[in-house]
Structure formats: C-alpha cells, structure tokens
Amino acid sequence: QQQVKQSPQSLIVQKGGISIINCAYENTAFDYFPWYQQFPGKGPALLIAIRPDVSEKKEGRFTISFNKSAKQFSLHIMDSQPGDSATYFCAASKWNGQNFVFGPGTRLSVLP
Amino acid sequence: ETGVTQSPTHLIKTRGQQVTLRCSSQSGHNTVSWYQQALGQGPQFIFQYYREEENGRGNFPPRFSGLQFPNYSSELNVNALELDDSALYLCASSFYRGYEQYFGPGTRLTVT
C-alpha cells in the first residue's frame, strides 16, 4: 500500500516534443505528490508538486495532472529540451512529510 | 541562502565497519530526512528528524541510527556494514515537518 508505481522506465523524445511520465499510488492517505529531477552524480531537485485539492498545476514547461479517483498523476514536459535529459522521480507523502515514497524513476533522453 | 550540504562526498569502508555521514540543513529548515538510493533505483526513506527527535522511520534495521543537533544538522550512523549498504545516501531538509524537501548532493558509500 506504500508503493508508488512509475512508467515508462525510459523515454526518448525529440527536441520540442512532449514528454509524459505517469505514476500511480495505492495509499489514499497520501496528500502531497512531488516530482524530482536528478542528474548523474547529483541529489534529486524538486521540480513541481501538487496536492489533491487541484487537478492540474503548471509551472513553465512543466505540468502535473492529478486524478484523485484513479489515484494517478502524471508529469508533462512541454517543448522538451536536451537539457531536460535526466532521471525523473515521482513521490508521494502524507501531510506530516514522513515516509516519502519514491517511484523507481524514468530515464528521459531528449534528442537534439 | 545556503543549500543542503553533505560530507564526505565519497567513502569506502570494509564489511563489518561502522560509518558516520553528516548533513547540514538548508538555512531556516528544522527537519532532516535521510534516504538510501541504490544504483538505478529511487530513494528509500530511512528516517526523519524533527527538533532532535526521530519523527518517522522506514523499513531499515536498527543498525541504521541518527542524530539531529540543536543547529538542525544531522548524522546518519550505520553499524556492522554489509555489502548491500553500498549506495548513495541522501539528506533532505524541509521547513517544519512539511512537504517541500530539498536534497543535498549525497554521500557515495562503497562497502567492500
């Protein structure tokens, strides 16, 4: 019940295309859903996050879509750039920030 | 504003030894969480410290222990090292026991 599933495992997109990564969770007590971007040799960097009282949140080229009834959320990267090539992790947490659960990650490659 | 820092960057230990990893939280943050990230996987929550007390723990054995100091910096101690403990150890800080966690660059531990 603590697991967060993430797909695809890897993704190749042409420059300017849209990258879409999907996640699903089981625990209905989760109420915070962040996405992290990680470059090789670096710690994860917070990209964007959403809470279940909204269905969509947009920050620049990054959009989270949230479907509470399906217990799914996704990250859309518009106008993907080679600099976006990294591993992306979705995560879920309860209100008190304990027990952050991360997905297994998606390795994104954006071709020039 | 100073970000999360961790030391050392890399560490090589022998099976059975003990190790201490250190983390300085971001300015203004009073909560520190520790994660283990095996190669090619998402971070796994070890435990969280808030106001010098453990505030939640993941599925890790007692030989993983920690401390938080009055200045909110933190240590992760691992006793009786095993080969499977080889991983990137990440520290994340947040304001209160809240949601937005900011990660340090990690400590790469290799157990031989």
PDB file of C-alpha atoms in Angstrom:
ATOM      1  CA  GLN A   1       0.000   0.000   0.000  1.00  0.00           C
ATOM      2  CA  GLN A   2       3.038   2.213   0.355  1.00  0.00           C
ATOM      3  CA  GLN A   3       4.234   1.629  -3.194  1.00  0.00           C
ATOM      4  CA  VAL A   4       4.315   4.198  -5.970  1.00  0.00           C
ATOM      5  CA  LYS A   5       4.422   2.793  -9.496  1.00  0.00           C
ATOM      6  CA  GLN A   6       6.004   4.773 -12.317  1.00  0.00           C
ATOM      7  CA  SER A   7       6.098   4.337 -16.077  1.00  0.00           C
ATOM      8  CA  PRO A   8       7.755   4.242 -18.514  1.00  0.00           C
ATOM      9  CA  GLN A   9      11.128   3.109 -17.216  1.00  0.00           C
ATOM     10  CA  SER A  10      12.827   5.028 -20.006  1.00  0.00           C
ATOM     11  CA  LEU A  11      11.680   7.572 -22.565  1.00  0.00           C
ATOM     12  CA  ILE A  12      13.242   9.027 -25.704  1.00  0.00           C
ATOM     13  CA  VAL A  13      11.772  12.241 -27.092  1.00  0.00           C
ATOM     14  CA  GLN A  14      12.797  14.559 -29.902  1.00  0.00           C
ATOM     15  CA  LYS A  15      13.663  18.151 -29.088  1.00  0.00           C
ATOM     16  CA  GLY A  16      10.488  20.207 -28.966  1.00  0.00           C
ATOM     17  CA  GLY A  17       8.297  17.207 -28.234  1.00  0.00           C
ATOM     18  CA  ILE A  18       6.165  16.432 -25.199  1.00  0.00           C
ATOM     19  CA  SER A  19       7.462  14.074 -22.506  1.00  0.00           C
ATOM     20  CA  ILE A  20       4.844  12.302 -20.394  1.00  0.00           C
ATOM     21  CA  ILE A  21       5.594  10.258 -17.283  1.00  0.00           C
ATOM     22  CA  ASN A  22       2.889   8.505 -15.292  1.00  0.00           C
ATOM     23  CA  CYS A  23       2.617   7.443 -11.674  1.00  0.00           C
ATOM     24  CA  ALA A  24       0.064   5.549  -9.613  1.00  0.00           C
ATOM     25  CA  TYR A  25      -0.306   5.120  -5.880  1.00  0.00           C
ATOM     26  CA  GLU A  26      -2.361   2.963  -3.536  1.00  0.00           C
ATOM     27  CA  ASN A  27      -2.408   4.711  -0.176  1.00  0.00           C
ATOM     28  CA  THR A  28      -5.316   7.166  -0.050  1.00  0.00           C
ATOM     29  CA  ALA A  29      -3.683   8.858   2.961  1.00  0.00           C
ATOM     30  CA  PHE A  30      -1.093  10.400   0.653  1.00  0.00           C
ATOM     31  CA  ASP A  31      -1.826  14.053   0.059  1.00  0.00           C
ATOM     32  CA  TYR A  32       1.341  15.507  -1.402  1.00  0.00           C
ATOM     33  CA  PHE A  33       2.769  14.487  -4.762  1.00  0.00           C
ATOM     34  CA  PRO A  34       6.082  15.992  -5.885  1.00  0.00           C
ATOM     35  CA  TRP A  35       8.243  15.348  -8.897  1.00  0.00           C
ATOM     36  CA  TYR A  36      12.008  15.379  -8.672  1.00  0.00           C
ATOM     37  CA  GLN A  37      14.658  15.683 -11.383  1.00  0.00           C
ATOM     38  CA  GLN A  38      18.018  14.030 -10.859  1.00  0.00           C
ATOM     39  CA  PHE A  39      21.172  14.424 -12.928  1.00  0.00           C
ATOM     40  CA  PRO A  40      24.005  11.871 -12.665  1.00  0.00           C
ATOM     41  CA  GLY A  41      26.078  12.388  -9.532  1.00  0.00           C
ATOM     42  CA  LYS A  42      23.629  14.893  -8.061  1.00  0.00           C
ATOM     43  CA  GLY A  43      20.866  14.800  -5.487  1.00  0.00           C
ATOM     44  CA  PRO A  44      17.230  14.996  -6.624  1.00  0.00           C
ATOM     45  CA  ALA A  45      15.942  18.524  -7.239  1.00  0.00           C
ATOM     46  CA  LEU A  46      12.321  19.445  -6.550  1.00  0.00           C
ATOM     47  CA  LEU A  47      10.651  20.270  -9.846  1.00  0.00           C
ATOM     48  CA  ILE A  48       6.963  20.733  -9.146  1.00  0.00           C
ATOM     49  CA  ALA A  49       4.423  19.385  -6.647  1.00  0.00           C
ATOM     50  CA  ILE A  50       0.669  19.097  -6.284  1.00  0.00           C
ATOM     51  CA  ARG A  51      -1.890  18.438  -3.574  1.00  0.00           C
ATOM     52  CA  PRO A  52      -5.130  16.529  -4.240  1.00  0.00           C
ATOM     53  CA  ASP A  53      -7.395  19.579  -3.953  1.00  0.00           C
ATOM     54  CA  VAL A  54      -6.437  20.601  -7.505  1.00  0.00           C
ATOM     55  CA  SER A  55      -6.412  18.567 -10.717  1.00  0.00           C
ATOM     56  CA  GLU A  56      -3.632  20.383 -12.520  1.00  0.00           C
ATOM     57  CA  LYS A  57      -0.662  22.592 -11.761  1.00  0.00           C
ATOM     58  CA  LYS A  58       1.570  24.293 -14.288  1.00  0.00           C
ATOM     59  CA  GLU A  59       4.975  25.872 -13.816  1.00  0.00           C
ATOM     60  CA  GLY A  60       6.651  26.985 -17.004  1.00  0.00           C
ATOM     61  CA  ARG A  61       7.061  23.987 -19.309  1.00  0.00           C
ATOM     62  CA  PHE A  62       6.175  21.518 -16.540  1.00  0.00           C
ATOM     63  CA  THR A  63       2.599  20.444 -15.756  1.00  0.00           C
ATOM     64  CA  ILE A  64       1.270  17.946 -13.218  1.00  0.00           C
ATOM     65  CA  SER A  65      -2.098  16.353 -13.903  1.00  0.00           C
ATOM     66  CA  PHE A  66      -3.776  14.677 -10.935  1.00  0.00           C
ATOM     67  CA  ASN A  67      -6.668  12.190 -10.964  1.00  0.00           C
ATOM     68  CA  LYS A  68      -7.724  11.534  -7.384  1.00  0.00           C
ATOM     69  CA  SER A  69     -10.368   8.921  -8.186  1.00  0.00           C
ATOM     70  CA  ALA A  70      -7.923   6.884 -10.277  1.00  0.00           C
ATOM     71  CA  LYS A  71      -5.075   7.500  -7.827  1.00  0.00           C
ATOM     72  CA  GLN A  72      -2.848   8.564 -10.676  1.00  0.00           C
ATOM     73  CA  PHE A  73      -0.769  11.590 -11.503  1.00  0.00           C
ATOM     74  CA  SER A  74       1.472  12.496 -14.378  1.00  0.00           C
ATOM     75  CA  LEU A  75       4.197  14.920 -15.397  1.00  0.00           C
ATOM     76  CA  HIS A  76       4.099  16.611 -18.773  1.00  0.00           C
ATOM     77  CA  ILE A  77       7.184  18.383 -20.086  1.00  0.00           C
ATOM     78  CA  MET A  78       6.305  20.638 -22.986  1.00  0.00           C
ATOM     79  CA  ASP A  79       8.848  21.688 -25.624  1.00  0.00           C
ATOM     80  CA  SER A  80      11.354  19.165 -24.268  1.00  0.00           C
ATOM     81  CA  GLN A  81      14.994  20.235 -24.484  1.00  0.00           C
ATOM     82  CA  PRO A  82      18.251  18.235 -24.427  1.00  0.00           C
ATOM     83  CA  GLY A  83      18.973  19.864 -21.056  1.00  0.00           C
ATOM     84  CA  ASP A  84      15.895  18.084 -19.688  1.00  0.00           C
ATOM     85  CA  SER A  85      17.680  14.745 -20.142  1.00  0.00           C
ATOM     86  CA  ALA A  86      17.754  13.319 -16.622  1.00  0.00           C
ATOM     87  CA  THR A  87      16.015  10.799 -14.381  1.00  0.00           C
ATOM     88  CA  TYR A  88      12.622  11.847 -13.085  1.00  0.00           C
ATOM     89  CA  PHE A  89      11.081  10.510  -9.895  1.00  0.00           C
ATOM     90  CA  CYS A  90       7.525  10.880  -8.720  1.00  0.00           C
ATOM     91  CA  ALA A  91       6.877  10.634  -4.999  1.00  0.00           C
ATOM     92  CA  ALA A  92       4.033  10.653  -2.501  1.00  0.00           C
ATOM     93  CA  SER A  93       3.788  11.599   1.136  1.00  0.00           C
ATOM     94  CA  LYS A  94       1.380  12.069   3.997  1.00  0.00           C
ATOM     95  CA  TRP A  95       0.617  15.514   5.412  1.00  0.00           C
ATOM     96  CA  ASN A  96       3.397  15.360   8.006  1.00  0.00           C
ATOM     97  CA  GLY A  97       6.132  14.715   5.466  1.00  0.00           C
ATOM     98  CA  GLN A  98       7.004  11.330   6.899  1.00  0.00           C
ATOM     99  CA  ASN A  99       7.634   8.314   4.792  1.00  0.00           C
ATOM    100  CA  PHE A 100       8.185   9.909   1.458  1.00  0.00           C
ATOM    101  CA  VAL A 101       7.732   7.104  -1.064  1.00  0.00           C
ATOM    102  CA  PHE A 102       9.504   7.445  -4.391  1.00  0.00           C
ATOM    103  CA  GLY A 103       8.739   5.762  -7.673  1.00  0.00           C
ATOM    104  CA  PRO A 104      11.514   3.778  -9.382  1.00  0.00           C
ATOM    105  CA  GLY A 105      12.309   6.590 -11.815  1.00  0.00           C
ATOM    106  CA  THR A 106      12.087   7.344 -15.525  1.00  0.00           C
ATOM    107  CA  ARG A 107      15.208   7.994 -17.537  1.00  0.00           C
ATOM    108  CA  LEU A 108      14.415  10.706 -20.093  1.00  0.00           C
ATOM    109  CA  SER A 109      16.605  11.336 -23.115  1.00  0.00           C
ATOM    110  CA  VAL A 110      15.793  14.314 -25.333  1.00  0.00           C
ATOM    111  CA  LEU A 111      17.459  14.064 -28.728  1.00  0.00           C
ATOM    112  CA  PRO A 112      18.746  17.274 -30.364  1.00  0.00           C
TER     113      PRO A 112
ATOM    114  CA  GLU B   1      20.578  31.137   1.413  1.00  0.00           C
ATOM    115  CA  THR B   2      22.794  28.085   1.943  1.00  0.00           C
ATOM    116  CA  GLY B   3      21.628  24.796   0.468  1.00  0.00           C
ATOM    117  CA  VAL B   4      21.878  21.335   1.967  1.00  0.00           C
ATOM    118  CA  THR B   5      25.434  20.117   2.273  1.00  0.00           C
ATOM    119  CA  GLN B   6      26.731  16.618   2.984  1.00  0.00           C
ATOM    120  CA  SER B   7      30.081  15.155   3.894  1.00  0.00           C
ATOM    121  CA  PRO B   8      32.046  13.279   2.889  1.00  0.00           C
ATOM    122  CA  THR B   9      31.398  13.074  -0.848  1.00  0.00           C
ATOM    123  CA  HIS B  10      32.726   9.553  -1.191  1.00  0.00           C
ATOM    124  CA  LEU B  11      33.598   6.877   1.315  1.00  0.00           C
ATOM    125  CA  ILE B  12      34.973   3.351   1.090  1.00  0.00           C
ATOM    126  CA  LYS B  13      34.501   1.011   4.039  1.00  0.00           C
ATOM    127  CA  THR B  14      35.014  -2.663   4.748  1.00  0.00           C
ATOM    128  CA  ARG B  15      32.204  -5.036   5.668  1.00  0.00           C
ATOM    129  CA  GLY B  16      31.606  -5.025   9.428  1.00  0.00           C
ATOM    130  CA  GLN B  17      32.895  -1.495   9.957  1.00  0.00           C
ATOM    131  CA  GLN B  18      30.892   1.495  11.132  1.00  0.00           C
ATOM    132  CA  VAL B  19      30.333   4.763   9.264  1.00  0.00           C
ATOM    133  CA  THR B  20      29.059   8.247  10.100  1.00  0.00           C
ATOM    134  CA  LEU B  21      27.664  10.554   7.430  1.00  0.00           C
ATOM    135  CA  ARG B  22      26.934  14.230   8.041  1.00  0.00           C
ATOM    136  CA  CYS B  23      24.377  16.700   6.778  1.00  0.00           C
ATOM    137  CA  SER B  24      23.858  20.425   7.227  1.00  0.00           C
ATOM    138  CA  SER B  25      20.300  21.522   6.577  1.00  0.00           C
ATOM    139  CA  GLN B  26      19.283  24.473   4.467  1.00  0.00           C
ATOM    140  CA  SER B  27      19.056  27.747   6.329  1.00  0.00           C
ATOM    141  CA  GLY B  28      15.721  28.058   8.152  1.00  0.00           C
ATOM    142  CA  HIS B  29      14.912  24.348   7.944  1.00  0.00           C
ATOM    143  CA  ASN B  30      14.407  22.332  11.133  1.00  0.00           C
ATOM    144  CA  THR B  31      13.586  18.893   9.715  1.00  0.00           C
ATOM    145  CA  VAL B  32      16.057  16.469   8.192  1.00  0.00           C
ATOM    146  CA  SER B  33      15.288  13.221   6.381  1.00  0.00           C
ATOM    147  CA  TRP B  34      17.728  10.551   5.254  1.00  0.00           C
ATOM    148  CA  TYR B  35      17.383   8.331   2.200  1.00  0.00           C
ATOM    149  CA  GLN B  36      19.283   5.432   0.675  1.00  0.00           C
ATOM    150  CA  GLN B  37      19.450   5.321  -3.108  1.00  0.00           C
ATOM    151  CA  ALA B  38      20.787   2.143  -4.673  1.00  0.00           C
ATOM    152  CA  LEU B  39      22.104   2.375  -8.208  1.00  0.00           C
ATOM    153  CA  GLY B  40      19.298   2.727 -10.729  1.00  0.00           C
ATOM    154  CA  GLN B  41      16.568   2.958  -8.097  1.00  0.00           C
ATOM    155  CA  GLY B  42      14.525   5.615  -6.375  1.00  0.00           C
ATOM    156  CA  PRO B  43      15.485   6.896  -2.921  1.00  0.00           C
ATOM    157  CA  GLN B  44      14.255   4.805   0.023  1.00  0.00           C
ATOM    158  CA  PHE B  45      13.219   6.644   3.190  1.00  0.00           C
ATOM    159  CA  ILE B  46      15.390   5.739   6.203  1.00  0.00           C
ATOM    160  CA  PHE B  47      14.165   8.152   8.880  1.00  0.00           C
ATOM    161  CA  GLN B  48      13.287  11.746   9.645  1.00  0.00           C
ATOM    162  CA  TYR B  49      14.413  14.001  12.478  1.00  0.00           C
ATOM    163  CA  TYR B  50      12.451  16.960  13.767  1.00  0.00           C
ATOM    164  CA  ARG B  51      13.659  19.060  16.708  1.00  0.00           C
ATOM    165  CA  GLU B  52      16.297  16.489  17.576  1.00  0.00           C
ATOM    166  CA  GLU B  53      13.866  13.553  17.784  1.00  0.00           C
ATOM    167  CA  GLU B  54      13.182  10.742  15.339  1.00  0.00           C
ATOM    168  CA  ASN B  55       9.886  11.525  13.656  1.00  0.00           C
ATOM    169  CA  GLY B  56       9.248   8.524  11.450  1.00  0.00           C
ATOM    170  CA  ARG B  57      11.258   5.583  10.187  1.00  0.00           C
ATOM    171  CA  GLY B  58      11.246   3.455   7.078  1.00  0.00           C
ATOM    172  CA  ASN B  59      11.931  -0.247   6.758  1.00  0.00           C
ATOM    173  CA  PHE B  60      15.570  -0.190   7.855  1.00  0.00           C
ATOM    174  CA  PRO B  61      17.169  -2.232  10.656  1.00  0.00           C
ATOM    175  CA  PRO B  62      18.272  -0.676  13.975  1.00  0.00           C
ATOM    176  CA  ARG B  63      21.909  -0.639  12.887  1.00  0.00           C
ATOM    177  CA  PHE B  64      20.869   2.474  10.955  1.00  0.00           C
ATOM    178  CA  SER B  65      20.641   5.263  13.506  1.00  0.00           C
ATOM    179  CA  GLY B  66      20.770   9.013  13.515  1.00  0.00           C
ATOM    180  CA  LEU B  67      21.093  12.218  15.429  1.00  0.00           C
ATOM    181  CA  GLN B  68      19.968  15.769  14.984  1.00  0.00           C
ATOM    182  CA  PHE B  69      21.781  18.594  16.713  1.00  0.00           C
ATOM    183  CA  PRO B  70      20.435  21.912  18.096  1.00  0.00           C
ATOM    184  CA  ASN B  71      21.581  23.698  14.923  1.00  0.00           C
ATOM    185  CA  TYR B  72      19.455  21.156  12.957  1.00  0.00           C
ATOM    186  CA  SER B  73      22.421  19.469  11.338  1.00  0.00           C
ATOM    187  CA  SER B  74      22.265  15.687  11.377  1.00  0.00           C
ATOM    188  CA  GLU B  75      24.278  12.488  11.323  1.00  0.00           C
ATOM    189  CA  LEU B  76      23.490   9.069   9.924  1.00  0.00           C
ATOM    190  CA  ASN B  77      25.319   6.181  11.549  1.00  0.00           C
ATOM    191  CA  VAL B  78      25.454   2.696  10.122  1.00  0.00           C
ATOM    192  CA  ASN B  79      26.940  -0.139  12.159  1.00  0.00           C
ATOM    193  CA  ALA B  80      28.092  -3.570  11.024  1.00  0.00           C
ATOM    194  CA  LEU B  81      28.248  -2.540   7.371  1.00  0.00           C
ATOM    195  CA  GLU B  82      27.078  -5.041   4.784  1.00  0.00           C
ATOM    196  CA  LEU B  83      27.861  -5.165   1.078  1.00  0.00           C
ATOM    197  CA  ASP B  84      24.233  -4.214   0.298  1.00  0.00           C
ATOM    198  CA  ASP B  85      24.707  -0.949   2.175  1.00  0.00           C
ATOM    199  CA  SER B  86      26.683   0.324  -0.804  1.00  0.00           C
ATOM    200  CA  ALA B  87      24.567   3.194  -2.113  1.00  0.00           C
ATOM    201  CA  LEU B  88      24.166   6.941  -2.406  1.00  0.00           C
ATOM    202  CA  TYR B  89      22.972   8.341   0.921  1.00  0.00           C
ATOM    203  CA  LEU B  90      20.894  11.459   0.573  1.00  0.00           C
ATOM    204  CA  CYS B  91      19.931  14.007   3.151  1.00  0.00           C
ATOM    205  CA  ALA B  92      16.947  16.313   2.630  1.00  0.00           C
ATOM    206  CA  SER B  93      15.814  19.238   4.725  1.00  0.00           C
ATOM    207  CA  SER B  94      12.463  20.943   4.997  1.00  0.00           C
ATOM    208  CA  PHE B  95      10.829  23.743   6.907  1.00  0.00           C
ATOM    209  CA  TYR B  96       8.872  22.131   9.728  1.00  0.00           C
ATOM    210  CA  ARG B  97       7.706  18.566   9.030  1.00  0.00           C
ATOM    211  CA  GLY B  98       6.343  19.887   5.837  1.00  0.00           C
ATOM    212  CA  TYR B  99       6.330  18.851   2.281  1.00  0.00           C
ATOM    213  CA  GLU B 100       8.988  20.603   0.295  1.00  0.00           C
ATOM    214  CA  GLN B 101      12.153  18.621   0.826  1.00  0.00           C
ATOM    215  CA  TYR B 102      15.400  19.877  -0.612  1.00  0.00           C
ATOM    216  CA  PHE B 103      18.136  17.330  -1.172  1.00  0.00           C
ATOM    217  CA  GLY B 104      21.861  17.542  -0.736  1.00  0.00           C
ATOM    218  CA  PRO B 105      24.314  16.088  -3.269  1.00  0.00           C
ATOM    219  CA  GLY B 106      24.647  12.827  -1.335  1.00  0.00           C
ATOM    220  CA  THR B 107      27.453  10.671   0.006  1.00  0.00           C
ATOM    221  CA  ARG B 108      28.513   7.718  -2.123  1.00  0.00           C
ATOM    222  CA  LEU B 109      29.289   4.805   0.220  1.00  0.00           C
ATOM    223  CA  THR B 110      31.056   1.734  -1.091  1.00  0.00           C
ATOM    224  CA  VAL B 111      31.344  -1.319   1.154  1.00  0.00           C
ATOM    225  CA  THR B 112      33.944  -3.899   0.144  1.00  0.00           C
TER     226      THR B 112
END
